[in-house]
Amino acid sequence: MMNNLPIYNIILNEEEGLTAISLVQNPAVESAFIAFNEQQKLTFSLNDEEHIVMGCALRADHPIYRYNPQIGEYYVVFSKEVIKELYQKFFKDNLINNVNLEHNNFTDGAYLIQSFIKDEEMGINPKGFEDCANGSWLVSYKITDEGLWQEIKQGKLTGFSVEMFAELERKFEKQEEPELDLIDEILKQL
């Protein structure tokens, strides 16, 4: 376990899910987006005129540090299955263009043009996102607001962050549950 902090899995019920995607300076998923421009000659690159950014919205099985006054410090993990549920519900609820800046002001200066789940077996494995596991959700947004594009180019906004409602379920590692080890030992002696 990282830093001896507890790990919680995200779990969903029917009413919960994503509400928006935010353009942020410090993405919790620790994966910056790629701003496609003339200097980056990737196989899927576009020129600076296109104003497109691509990045990881949710990283599968990647511990994300969080702090909550009621829980304290902890990590949260999105499983591949939960990401798939969130991704599908986000589209079903027609929230794909709910975009805000730093989890504050909504903007109509960006809209979704591409969204997919990374799947190496199916050949969906874009260059630049090797650190994102299979099952991670990647998105591309067209930026139509020139001021917003300049903030991205200046490094003031470097990635995506999701807004959502969900429940947390504590994930226990065997070494975290010494009383269960003791119970197992007692049962073996019976």
Backbone as a printed PyTorch tensor [residue, N CA C, xyz], in Angstrom:
tensor([[[  0.8440,  -1.1740,   0.0000],
         [  0.0000,   0.0000,   0.0000],
         [  0.8870,   1.2330,   0.0000]],

        [[  0.5330,   2.2350,  -0.7440],
         [  1.3280,   3.4340,  -0.8850],
         [  1.2140,   4.2940,   0.3710]],

        [[  2.3550,   4.6350,   0.9760],
         [  2.4040,   5.5030,   2.1510],
         [  1.5160,   5.0300,   3.2880]],

        [[  1.1940,   3.7560,   3.3240],
         [  0.3260,   3.1850,   4.3640],
         [ -1.0350,   3.8600,   4.4490]],

        [[ -1.4710,   4.4750,   3.3930],
         [ -2.7950,   5.1010,   3.3680],
         [ -3.8120,   4.0880,   2.8590]],

        [[ -5.0510,   4.1770,   3.3340],
         [ -6.0660,   3.2540,   2.8390],
         [ -6.3810,   3.5050,   1.3640]],

        [[ -6.8520,   2.4610,   0.7030],
         [ -7.2600,   2.5440,  -0.7010],
         [ -8.7570,   2.2650,  -0.7610]],

        [[ -9.4660,   3.1110,  -1.4980],
         [-10.9010,   2.9340,  -1.6910],
         [-11.1870,   2.7340,  -3.1630]],

        [[-12.0780,   1.8130,  -3.4660],
         [-12.5690,   1.6260,  -4.8310],
         [-13.7890,   2.5100,  -5.0210]],

        [[-13.9670,   3.0050,  -6.2300],
         [-15.1820,   3.7410,  -6.5890],
         [-16.2660,   2.7110,  -6.8920]],

        [[-17.4350,   2.9050,  -6.3140],
         [-18.5880,   2.0700,  -6.6600],
         [-19.7360,   2.9990,  -7.0080]],

        [[-20.6270,   2.5360,  -7.8760],
         [-21.7050,   3.3830,  -8.3830],
         [-23.0620,   2.7550,  -8.1190]],

        [[-24.0490,   3.6200,  -7.9330],
         [-25.4320,   3.1540,  -8.0020],
         [-26.0670,   3.8630,  -9.1880]],

        [[-27.3170,   3.6110,  -9.4640],
         [-27.9480,   4.1330, -10.6820],
         [-27.9860,   5.6510, -10.7610]],

        [[-28.0740,   6.3250,  -9.6230],
         [-28.1860,   7.7840,  -9.6290],
         [-26.8400,   8.4830,  -9.7460]],

        [[-25.7450,   7.7610,  -9.5640],
         [-24.4300,   8.3820,  -9.5160],
         [-23.7230,   8.2910, -10.8640]],

        [[-22.6980,   9.1180, -10.9970],
         [-21.8960,   9.1060, -12.2090],
         [-21.2030,  10.4310, -12.4100]],

        [[-20.6660,  10.6070, -13.5870],
         [-19.9560,  11.8360, -13.9300],
         [-20.9300,  12.9740, -14.1740]],

        [[-20.4900,  14.1900, -13.8630],
         [-21.2960,  15.3680, -14.1500],
         [-20.6000,  16.3110, -15.1270]],

        [[-19.2680,  16.2540, -15.1900],
         [-18.5270,  17.1420, -16.0810],
         [-17.0880,  16.6620, -16.1970]],

        [[-16.4130,  17.1820, -17.2020],
         [-14.9660,  17.0260, -17.3300],
         [-14.3860,  18.4220, -17.2030]],

        [[-13.3290,  18.5230, -16.4240],
         [-12.7100,  19.8130, -16.1700],
         [-11.3220,  19.8670, -16.7870]],

        [[-10.9740,  21.0020, -17.3530],
         [ -9.6110,  21.2570, -17.8020],
         [ -8.8840,  21.8450, -16.5980]],

        [[ -7.7840,  21.2090, -16.1900],
         [ -7.1040,  21.6070, -14.9590],
         [ -5.5990,  21.7150, -15.1580]],

        [[ -4.9570,  22.4040, -14.2160],
         [ -3.5050,  22.5190, -14.2740],
         [ -2.8290,  21.2670, -13.7370]],

        [[ -3.3970,  20.6600, -12.7100],
         [ -2.7850,  19.4830, -12.0880],
         [ -3.7640,  18.3210, -12.0790]],

        [[ -3.8070,  17.5310, -13.1560],
         [ -4.7550,  16.4220, -13.2050],
         [ -4.4550,  15.3490, -12.1680]],

        [[ -5.4770,  14.9380, -11.4350],
         [ -5.3090,  13.9120, -10.4070],
         [ -4.8470,  12.5870, -10.9950]],

        [[ -5.1790,  12.3200, -12.2460],
         [ -4.7700,  11.0560, -12.8710],
         [ -3.2910,  11.0400, -13.2370]],

        [[ -2.6010,  12.1430, -12.9620],
         [ -1.1630,  12.2590, -13.2010],
         [ -0.7840,  11.9480, -14.6380]],

        [[ -1.5980,  12.4330, -15.5550],
         [ -1.3280,  12.2380, -16.9720],
         [ -1.7530,  13.5040, -17.7030]],

        [[ -0.7790,  14.2350, -18.2120],
         [ -1.0720,  15.4730, -18.9280],
         [ -1.5860,  15.1600, -20.3210]],

        [[ -2.3350,  16.1280, -20.8770],
         [ -2.7820,  15.8750, -22.2330],
         [ -1.7350,  16.3080, -23.2460]],

        [[ -1.9300,  15.8300, -24.4390],
         [ -1.0620,  16.1940, -25.5530],
         [ -1.8000,  17.2520, -26.3440]],

        [[ -1.1900,  18.4110, -26.4820],
         [ -1.7590,  19.4570, -27.3310],
         [ -1.1600,  19.2350, -28.7130]],

        [[ -1.9790,  18.8540, -29.6490],
         [ -1.4770,  18.5360, -30.9750],
         [ -1.0680,  19.8120, -31.6980]],

        [[  0.1810,  19.8860, -32.0760],
         [  0.6490,  21.0570, -32.8060],
         [  1.7380,  20.6420, -33.7910]],

        [[  2.2840,  21.5990, -34.4900],
         [  3.2550,  21.3020, -35.5380],
         [  4.5490,  20.7010, -34.9870]],

        [[  4.9000,  21.0130, -33.7220],
         [  6.1380,  20.5010, -33.1620],
         [  6.0330,  19.0190, -32.7900]],

        [[  4.8480,  18.5200, -32.5550],
         [  4.6790,  17.1230, -32.1560],
         [  4.2600,  16.3060, -33.3670]],

        [[  5.1840,  15.5630, -33.9120],
         [  4.9170,  14.7830, -35.1170],
         [  4.5340,  13.3600, -34.7430]],

        [[  3.3810,  13.1880, -34.1210],
         [  2.8710,  11.8800, -33.7700],
         [  2.0100,  11.3710, -34.9130]],

        [[  1.7280,  10.0900, -34.9250],
         [  0.9620,   9.5200, -36.0230],
         [ -0.4400,  10.1090, -36.1050]],

        [[ -0.9570,  10.6240, -34.9940],
         [ -2.2950,  11.1950, -35.0230],
         [ -2.2650,  12.6930, -34.7850]],

        [[ -1.1250,  13.3400, -35.0590],
         [ -0.9990,  14.7670, -34.7690],
         [ -1.7650,  15.6090, -35.7810]],

        [[ -2.1710,  16.7380, -35.2860],
         [ -2.8130,  17.7560, -36.1210],
         [ -2.0430,  19.0460, -35.9250]],

        [[ -2.2310,  19.9950, -36.7770],
         [ -1.4670,  21.2280, -36.6050],
         [ -2.1370,  22.1490, -35.5800]],

        [[ -1.4220,  23.1650, -35.2180],
         [ -1.8640,  24.1060, -34.1880],
         [ -3.1900,  24.7760, -34.5510]],

        [[ -3.4730,  24.8550, -35.8220],
         [ -4.7230,  25.4670, -36.2840],
         [ -5.9460,  24.7050, -35.7910]],

        [[ -5.8060,  23.4120, -35.5340],
         [ -6.9450,  22.5810, -35.1360],
         [ -7.3910,  22.7890, -33.6880]],

        [[ -6.4780,  23.2210, -32.8100],
         [ -6.8080,  23.4590, -31.3960],
         [ -7.4500,  22.2330, -30.7410]],

        [[ -6.7450,  21.1260, -30.7620],
         [ -7.2570,  19.8820, -30.1850],
         [ -6.3020,  19.4090, -29.0940]],

        [[ -6.8690,  18.9950, -27.9690],
         [ -6.0810,  18.3880, -26.9000],
         [ -6.6240,  16.9980, -26.6340]],

        [[ -5.7160,  16.0910, -26.3140],
         [ -6.0910,  14.7130, -26.0220],
         [ -5.4680,  14.3450, -24.6890]],

        [[ -6.2040,  13.6250, -23.8730],
         [ -5.6430,  13.2240, -22.5930],
         [ -6.4530,  12.1380, -21.9330]],

        [[ -5.9270,  11.6840, -20.8230],
         [ -6.5730,  10.6450, -20.0430],
         [ -7.5580,  11.2920, -19.0690]],

        [[ -8.8110,  10.8890, -19.1580],
         [ -9.8240,  11.3810, -18.2190],
         [ -9.8390,  10.5270, -16.9660]],

        [[ -9.6970,   9.2150, -17.1150],
         [ -9.6490,   8.2830, -15.9830],
         [ -8.6360,   7.1850, -16.2620]],

        [[ -7.7310,   6.9560, -15.3130],
         [ -6.7210,   5.9010, -15.4420],
         [ -7.1740,   4.6720, -14.6710]],

        [[ -7.2420,   3.5700, -15.3560],
         [ -7.6710,   2.3160, -14.7340],
         [ -6.6390,   1.8360, -13.7180]],

        [[ -7.1490,   1.4150, -12.5720],
         [ -6.3410,   0.7820, -11.5230],
         [ -5.1640,   1.6230, -11.0520]],

        [[ -5.2740,   2.9370, -11.1640],
         [ -4.2030,   3.8500, -10.7540],
         [ -4.6070,   4.5560,  -9.4630]],

        [[ -3.8520,   4.3920,  -8.3740],
         [ -4.2180,   5.0570,  -7.1210],
         [ -4.0760,   6.5770,  -7.2330]],

        [[ -5.1370,   7.2790,  -6.8760],
         [ -5.1740,   8.7360,  -6.9350],
         [ -5.2900,   9.2610,  -5.5080]],

        [[ -4.3560,  10.1050,  -5.1200],
         [ -4.3420,  10.6550,  -3.7680],
         [ -5.5150,  11.6220,  -3.5690]],

        [[ -6.1730,  11.5060,  -2.4360],
         [ -7.2970,  12.3720,  -2.0840],
         [ -7.2080,  12.7110,  -0.5960]],

        [[ -7.8870,  13.7710,  -0.2310],
         [ -8.0340,  14.1260,   1.1840],
         [ -9.4720,  14.5490,   1.4260]],

        [[-10.0420,  14.0180,   2.5030],
         [-11.3920,  14.3600,   2.9130],
         [-11.3400,  14.5240,   4.4310]],

        [[-11.8760,  15.6290,   4.9730],
         [-11.7940,  15.8420,   6.4250],
         [-12.4260,  14.7100,   7.2410]],

        [[-13.4120,  14.0350,   6.6840],
         [-14.0700,  12.9470,   7.4120],
         [-13.2860,  11.6410,   7.3530]],

        [[-12.5430,  11.4260,   6.2770],
         [-11.7930,  10.1860,   6.0920],
         [-10.3110,  10.3940,   6.3860]],

        [[ -9.8100,  11.5690,   6.0590],
         [ -8.3740,  11.8370,   6.1360],
         [ -7.7440,  11.6230,   4.7760]],

        [[ -6.4770,  11.2530,   4.7460],
         [ -5.7720,  10.9860,   3.5030],
         [ -6.0700,   9.5620,   3.0450]],

        [[ -6.1890,   9.4040,   1.7410],
         [ -6.4600,   8.0770,   1.1880],
         [ -6.2000,   8.1000,  -0.3100]],

        [[ -6.2700,   6.9250,  -0.9030],
         [ -6.1990,   6.7920,  -2.3560],
         [ -7.5300,   6.2600,  -2.8520]],

        [[ -7.8910,   6.6620,  -4.0600],
         [ -9.0880,   6.1370,  -4.6960],
         [ -8.6560,   5.4880,  -6.0110]],

        [[ -9.3080,   4.3780,  -6.3480],
         [ -8.9610,   3.6310,  -7.5590],
         [-10.2190,   3.4020,  -8.3850]],

        [[-10.1160,   3.6440,  -9.6830],
         [-11.1890,   3.3660, -10.6270],
         [-10.8600,   2.0520, -11.3290]],

        [[-11.6980,   1.0530, -11.1750],
         [-11.4890,  -0.2070, -11.8910],
         [-11.8860,  -0.0250, -13.3550]],

        [[-11.4440,  -0.9390, -14.1980],
         [-11.8160,  -0.9080, -15.6130],
         [-13.3240,  -1.0020, -15.7780]],

        [[-13.9550,  -1.8130, -14.9340],
         [-15.4020,  -2.0060, -15.0310],
         [-16.1580,  -0.7320, -14.6700]],

        [[-15.6980,  -0.0410, -13.6210],
         [-16.3530,   1.2110, -13.2140],
         [-16.1380,   2.2870, -14.2670]],

        [[-14.9330,   2.3470, -14.8340],
         [-14.6730,   3.3260, -15.8940],
         [-15.6170,   3.0900, -17.0650]],

        [[-15.8060,   1.8420, -17.4410],
         [-16.7140,   1.5190, -18.5430],
         [-18.1390,   1.9910, -18.2190]],

        [[-18.6010,   1.7450, -16.9930],
         [-19.9340,   2.2030, -16.5840],
         [-20.0420,   3.7230, -16.6410]],

        [[-19.0260,   4.4140, -16.1130],
         [-19.0310,   5.8820, -16.1010],
         [-19.0510,   6.4400, -17.5160]],

        [[-18.1960,   5.8850, -18.3570],
         [-18.0590,   6.3060, -19.7490],
         [-19.3900,   6.1780, -20.4820]],

        [[-20.0340,   5.0170, -20.3390],
         [-21.2960,   4.7820, -21.0380],
         [-22.4130,   5.6690, -20.5060]],

        [[-22.4740,   5.8390, -19.1900],
         [-23.5240,   6.6800, -18.5950],
         [-23.3190,   8.1530, -18.9670]],

        [[-22.0720,   8.5870, -19.0560],
         [-21.7520,   9.9610, -19.4520],
         [-22.3340,  10.2700, -20.8330]],

        [[-22.2050,   9.3180, -21.7500],
         [-22.7800,   9.4810, -23.0830],
         [-24.3020,   9.3670, -23.0500]],

        [[-24.8020,   8.3700, -22.3320],
         [-26.2510,   8.1640, -22.2500],
         [-26.9590,   9.4010, -21.7040]],

        [[-26.3500,  10.0310, -20.6840],
         [-26.9390,  11.2240, -20.0700],
         [-26.6400,  12.4980, -20.8580]],

        [[-25.9660,  12.3610, -21.9940],
         [-25.6630,  13.4820, -22.8890],
         [-24.9110,  14.6130, -22.1770]],

        [[-23.8600,  14.2440, -21.4470],
         [-23.0700,  15.2140, -20.6920],
         [-21.7200,  15.4980, -21.3460]],

        [[-21.5350,  15.0440, -22.5600],
         [-20.2170,  15.0750, -23.1870],
         [-19.6300,  16.4720, -23.3640]],

        [[-20.4500,  17.4940, -23.3810],
         [-19.9230,  18.8460, -23.5380],
         [-20.0320,  19.6720, -22.2650]],

        [[-20.2420,  19.0030, -21.1280],
         [-20.1750,  19.6790, -19.8320],
         [-18.7020,  19.8170, -19.4690]],

        [[-18.1310,  20.9660, -19.7810],
         [-16.7110,  21.2230, -19.5680],
         [-16.5720,  22.4620, -18.7040]],

        [[-15.7160,  22.3780, -17.7010],
         [-15.4370,  23.5680, -16.9130],
         [-13.9360,  23.7160, -16.7170]],

        [[-13.5600,  24.8050, -16.0900],
         [-12.1500,  25.1130, -15.8760],
         [-11.8440,  25.0390, -14.3930]],

        [[-10.8880,  24.2030, -14.0350],
         [-10.4690,  24.0220, -12.6350],
         [-11.6480,  23.7350, -11.7100]],

        [[-12.6300,  22.9960, -12.2000],
         [-13.8130,  22.6020, -11.4240],
         [-14.6470,  23.8010, -10.9750]],

        [[-14.5960,  24.8650, -11.7440],
         [-15.3660,  26.0630, -11.4020],
         [-16.3080,  26.4650, -12.5190]],

        [[-15.8740,  27.3830, -13.3410],
         [-16.7300,  27.9800, -14.3570],
         [-16.8730,  27.0950, -15.5880]],

        [[-18.1300,  26.8560, -15.9760],
         [-18.3790,  26.0910, -17.1910],
         [-18.0240,  26.9510, -18.4020]],

        [[-17.5780,  26.2650, -19.4550],
         [-17.2090,  26.9540, -20.6800],
         [-17.8820,  26.2760, -21.8650]],

        [[-18.2200,  27.0680, -22.8610],
         [-18.6920,  26.4880, -24.1130],
         [-17.5740,  26.5800, -25.1610]],

        [[-16.3460,  26.8280, -24.6880],
         [-15.1880,  26.9560, -25.5650],
         [-14.4710,  25.6610, -25.8490]],

        [[-15.0930,  24.5220, -25.5050],
         [-14.4960,  23.2200, -25.7860],
         [-15.6130,  22.2020, -25.9690]],

        [[-15.4150,  21.3000, -26.9320],
         [-16.3990,  20.2260, -27.0980],
         [-15.6910,  18.9300, -27.4810]],

        [[-16.3080,  17.8320, -27.0450],
         [-15.7410,  16.5030, -27.2390],
         [-15.7750,  16.1090, -28.7110]],

        [[-14.6360,  15.6170, -29.2120],
         [-14.6000,  15.1260, -30.5950],
         [-14.1730,  13.6640, -30.6780]],

        [[-13.6100,  13.1400, -29.5660],
         [-13.1620,  11.7530, -29.5860],
         [-13.1390,  11.2210, -28.1570]],

        [[-13.5530,   9.9660, -27.9990],
         [-13.5950,   9.3470, -26.6900],
         [-13.4580,   7.8360, -26.8820]],

        [[-12.5710,   7.2140, -26.1170],
         [-12.4070,   5.7720, -26.2520],
         [-11.7530,   5.1900, -25.0090]],

        [[-11.9220,   3.8950, -24.8580],
         [-11.2850,   3.1330, -23.8000],
         [-10.0400,   2.4820, -24.3900]],

        [[ -8.9060,   2.6390, -23.7230],
         [ -7.6580,   2.0400, -24.1980],
         [ -7.7770,   0.5160, -24.1500]],

        [[ -7.4510,  -0.1240, -25.2680],
         [ -7.5410,  -1.5730, -25.3740],
         [ -6.4710,  -2.0390, -26.3560]],

        [[ -5.3380,  -2.4420, -25.8230],
         [ -4.2040,  -2.8370, -26.6730],
         [ -4.5330,  -4.0030, -27.5830]],

        [[ -5.3490,  -4.9600, -27.1180],
         [ -5.7070,  -6.1090, -27.9480],
         [ -6.4610,  -5.6880, -29.2020]],

        [[ -7.2500,  -4.6320, -29.0880],
         [ -8.0080,  -4.1430, -30.2410],
         [ -7.2260,  -3.0970, -31.0370]],

        [[ -5.9810,  -2.8030, -30.6080],
         [ -5.1620,  -1.8240, -31.3100],
         [ -5.4520,  -0.3880, -30.9110]],

        [[ -6.1610,  -0.1790, -29.8140],
         [ -6.4700,   1.1800, -29.3450],
         [ -5.4550,   1.5150, -28.2650]],

        [[ -4.3090,   2.0650, -28.7060],
         [ -3.1830,   2.2970, -27.8190],
         [ -2.3810,   3.4920, -28.3350]],

        [[ -2.8910,   4.7070, -28.1320],
         [ -2.2250,   5.8760, -28.7130],
         [ -0.8510,   6.1420, -28.1120]],

        [[  0.0610,   6.5810, -28.9590],
         [  1.3990,   6.9650, -28.5100],
         [  1.2670,   8.1270, -27.5310]],

        [[  2.1230,   8.1080, -26.5470],
         [  2.1140,   9.1610, -25.5400],
         [  1.3230,   8.7930, -24.2980]],

        [[  0.5780,   7.6870, -24.3370],
         [ -0.2310,   7.2780, -23.1900],
         [  0.0920,   5.8500, -22.7700]],

        [[  1.3530,   5.4790, -22.9130],
         [  1.7900,   4.1490, -22.5290],
         [  1.6220,   3.9120, -21.0350]],

        [[  1.6820,   4.9900, -20.2210],
         [  1.5580,   4.8460, -18.7720],
         [  0.1170,   4.6230, -18.3170]],

        [[ -0.8250,   4.7520, -19.2100],
         [ -2.2310,   4.5070, -18.8840],
         [ -2.5610,   3.0460, -19.1940]],

        [[ -3.0860,   2.3570, -18.2060],
         [ -3.3910,   0.9230, -18.3460],
         [ -4.5700,   0.6920, -19.2920]],

        [[ -4.6650,  -0.5330, -19.8010],
         [ -5.8560,  -0.9230, -20.5440],
         [ -7.0680,  -0.6480, -19.6700]],

        [[ -8.1460,  -0.1860, -20.2850],
         [ -9.3510,   0.1540, -19.5400],
         [ -9.4110,   1.6210, -19.1590]],

        [[ -8.3300,   2.3780, -19.4030],
         [ -8.3340,   3.8170, -19.1250],
         [ -9.1710,   4.5360, -20.1820]],

        [[ -9.7460,   5.6590, -19.8000],
         [-10.6120,   6.4350, -20.6870],
         [ -9.8480,   7.6460, -21.1910]],

        [[ -9.7160,   7.7540, -22.5140],
         [ -9.0390,   8.8940, -23.1320],
         [-10.0390,   9.7060, -23.9460]],

        [[ -9.8260,  11.0210, -23.9380],
         [-10.7340,  11.9300, -24.6400],
         [ -9.9330,  12.9620, -25.4290]],

        [[-10.5490,  13.4870, -26.4750],
         [ -9.9990,  14.6150, -27.2330],
         [-11.0600,  15.7010, -27.2920]],

        [[-10.6270,  16.9290, -27.0320],
         [-11.5320,  18.0700, -27.0860],
         [-11.0240,  19.0960, -28.0810]],

        [[-11.9420,  19.6180, -28.8460],
         [-11.6740,  20.7390, -29.7500],
         [-11.8510,  22.0050, -28.9180]],

        [[-10.8490,  22.8540, -28.9290],
         [-10.8910,  24.1090, -28.1730],
         [-11.2430,  25.2350, -29.1420]],

        [[-12.3920,  25.8590, -28.9200],
         [-12.8520,  26.9140, -29.8290],
         [-12.6100,  28.3170, -29.2770]],

        [[-12.2980,  28.4100, -28.0080],
         [-12.0400,  29.7070, -27.3740],
         [-10.5410,  29.9960, -27.4370]],

        [[-10.1660,  31.0640, -28.1130],
         [ -8.7490,  31.3880, -28.3190],
         [ -8.0230,  31.6350, -26.9930]],

        [[ -8.6670,  32.3110, -26.0530],
         [ -8.0530,  32.5450, -24.7480],
         [ -7.7800,  31.2490, -24.0090]],

        [[ -8.7100,  30.3220, -24.0970],
         [ -8.5490,  29.0100, -23.4740],
         [ -7.4000,  28.2520, -24.1360]],

        [[ -7.3120,  28.3270, -25.4640],
         [ -6.2170,  27.6650, -26.1780],
         [ -4.8680,  28.2420, -25.7480]],

        [[ -4.8020,  29.5340, -25.5610],
         [ -3.5460,  30.1560, -25.1210],
         [ -3.1630,  29.6790, -23.7190]],

        [[ -4.1420,  29.5100, -22.8280],
         [ -3.8610,  28.9830, -21.4860],
         [ -3.2860,  27.5690, -21.5660]],

        [[ -3.8020,  26.7810, -22.4800],
         [ -3.2930,  25.4140, -22.6700],
         [ -1.8600,  25.4650, -23.2010]],

        [[ -1.6330,  26.2820, -24.1970],
         [ -0.2970,  26.3910, -24.7740],
         [  0.7150,  26.9200, -23.7620]],

        [[  0.2820,  27.7710, -22.8470],
         [  1.1640,  28.3330, -21.8240],
         [  1.3610,  27.3910, -20.6350]],

        [[  0.6830,  26.2490, -20.6410],
         [  0.8330,  25.2880, -19.5550],
         [  0.0110,  25.6020, -18.3220]],

        [[ -0.9400,  26.5120, -18.4420],
         [ -1.8050,  26.8390, -17.2990],
         [ -2.8680,  25.7660, -17.0950]],

        [[ -3.2100,  25.0530, -18.1520],
         [ -4.1210,  23.9060, -18.0950],
         [ -3.4060,  22.7620, -18.7900]],

        [[ -3.2280,  21.6540, -18.0770],
         [ -2.3840,  20.5940, -18.6290],
         [ -3.0650,  19.2330, -18.7370]],

        [[ -4.2920,  19.1060, -18.2490],
         [ -4.9280,  17.7970, -18.3020],
         [ -6.3980,  17.8540, -17.9540]],

        [[ -6.9770,  16.6670, -17.8280],
         [ -8.4040,  16.5350, -17.5390],
         [ -8.6140,  16.0050, -16.1280]],

        [[ -9.7380,  16.3690, -15.5620],
         [-10.1670,  15.8580, -14.2700],
         [-11.6750,  15.6710, -14.3620]],

        [[-12.1890,  14.6210, -13.7460],
         [-13.6290,  14.3700, -13.8160],
         [-14.3220,  14.8740, -12.5620]],

        [[-15.5750,  15.2660, -12.7300],
         [-16.4510,  15.5900, -11.6070],
         [-17.5020,  14.5130, -11.5540]],

        [[-17.7700,  14.0370, -10.3410],
         [-18.6970,  12.9150, -10.2520],
         [-19.2600,  12.7530,  -8.8530]],

        [[-20.3320,  11.9800,  -8.7960],
         [-20.8870,  11.5020,  -7.5450],
         [-20.6930,   9.9910,  -7.5370]],

        [[-20.1690,   9.4800,  -6.4300],
         [-19.9460,   8.0430,  -6.3050],
         [-19.7660,   7.7040,  -4.8350]],

        [[-19.7800,   6.4350,  -4.5640],
         [-19.5230,   5.9450,  -3.2160],
         [-18.1340,   5.3370,  -3.1750]],

        [[-17.5880,   5.2840,  -1.9760],
         [-16.2840,   4.6740,  -1.7760],
         [-16.4520,   3.3800,  -1.0040]],

        [[-15.6760,   2.3910,  -1.4150],
         [-15.6760,   1.1100,  -0.7200],
         [-14.2230,   0.7820,  -0.3830]],

        [[-13.9450,   0.6150,   0.9010],
         [-12.5710,   0.3700,   1.3240],
         [-12.0820,  -0.9570,   0.7630]],

        [[-10.9090,  -0.9050,   0.1760],
         [-10.2630,  -2.0990,  -0.3690],
         [ -9.2670,  -2.5730,   0.6790]],

        [[ -9.4370,  -3.7930,   1.1570],
         [ -8.5460,  -4.3180,   2.1780],
         [ -7.5210,  -5.2430,   1.5670]],

        [[ -6.2940,  -5.0180,   1.9350],
         [ -5.2130,  -5.9270,   1.5760],
         [ -5.0920,  -6.9230,   2.7210]],

        [[ -4.6240,  -8.1250,   2.4430],
         [ -4.5190,  -9.1550,   3.4680],
         [ -3.7170,  -8.6550,   4.6700]],

        [[ -2.6060,  -7.9380,   4.4370],
         [ -1.7910,  -7.4750,   5.5500],
         [ -2.5000,  -6.4080,   6.3760]],

        [[ -3.5750,  -5.8140,   5.8790],
         [ -4.3130,  -4.8050,   6.6360],
         [ -5.2740,  -5.4310,   7.6280]],

        [[ -5.5260,  -6.7230,   7.5030],
         [ -6.5520,  -7.3650,   8.3170],
         [ -5.9510,  -8.4340,   9.2300]],

        [[ -5.1530,  -8.0420,  10.2230],
         [ -4.5140,  -9.0400,  11.0740],
         [ -5.5210,  -9.9020,  11.8170]],

        [[ -6.6790,  -9.3490,  12.1680],
         [ -7.6710, -10.1510,  12.8810],
         [ -8.1950, -11.2840,  12.0020]],

        [[ -8.2490, -11.1010,  10.6890],
         [ -8.6700, -12.1830,   9.7970],
         [ -7.6010, -13.2620,   9.7340]],

        [[ -6.3300, -12.8710,   9.7490],
         [ -5.2520, -13.8580,   9.7830],
         [ -5.3590, -14.6920,  11.0530]],

        [[ -5.6290, -14.0510,  12.1570],
         [ -5.7660, -14.7510,  13.4300],
         [ -6.9480, -15.7090,  13.3960]],

        [[ -8.0670, -15.2670,  12.8310],
         [ -9.2500, -16.1260,  12.7040],
         [ -8.9330, -17.3320,  11.8230]],

        [[ -8.2120, -17.1120,  10.7150],
         [ -7.8030, -18.2240,   9.8430],
         [ -6.9580, -19.2360,  10.6060]],

        [[ -6.0230, -18.7600,  11.4210],
         [ -5.1540, -19.6520,  12.2020],
         [ -5.9810, -20.4660,  13.2080]],

        [[ -6.9370, -19.8130,  13.8630],
         [ -7.7770, -20.5030,  14.8380],
         [ -8.6110, -21.5720,  14.1540]],

        [[ -9.1740, -21.2330,  12.9860],
         [ -9.9950, -22.2010,  12.2530],
         [ -9.1770, -23.4070,  11.7980]],

        [[ -7.9260, -23.2000,  11.4310],
         [ -7.0600, -24.2940,  11.0060],
         [ -6.7960, -25.2710,  12.1500]],

        [[ -6.7990, -24.7650,  13.3870],
         [ -6.5250, -25.6040,  14.5450],
         [ -7.7400, -26.4180,  14.9790]],

        [[ -8.9180, -26.1050,  14.4970],
         [-10.1440, -26.8320,  14.8980],
         [-10.2750, -28.1510,  14.1980]]])
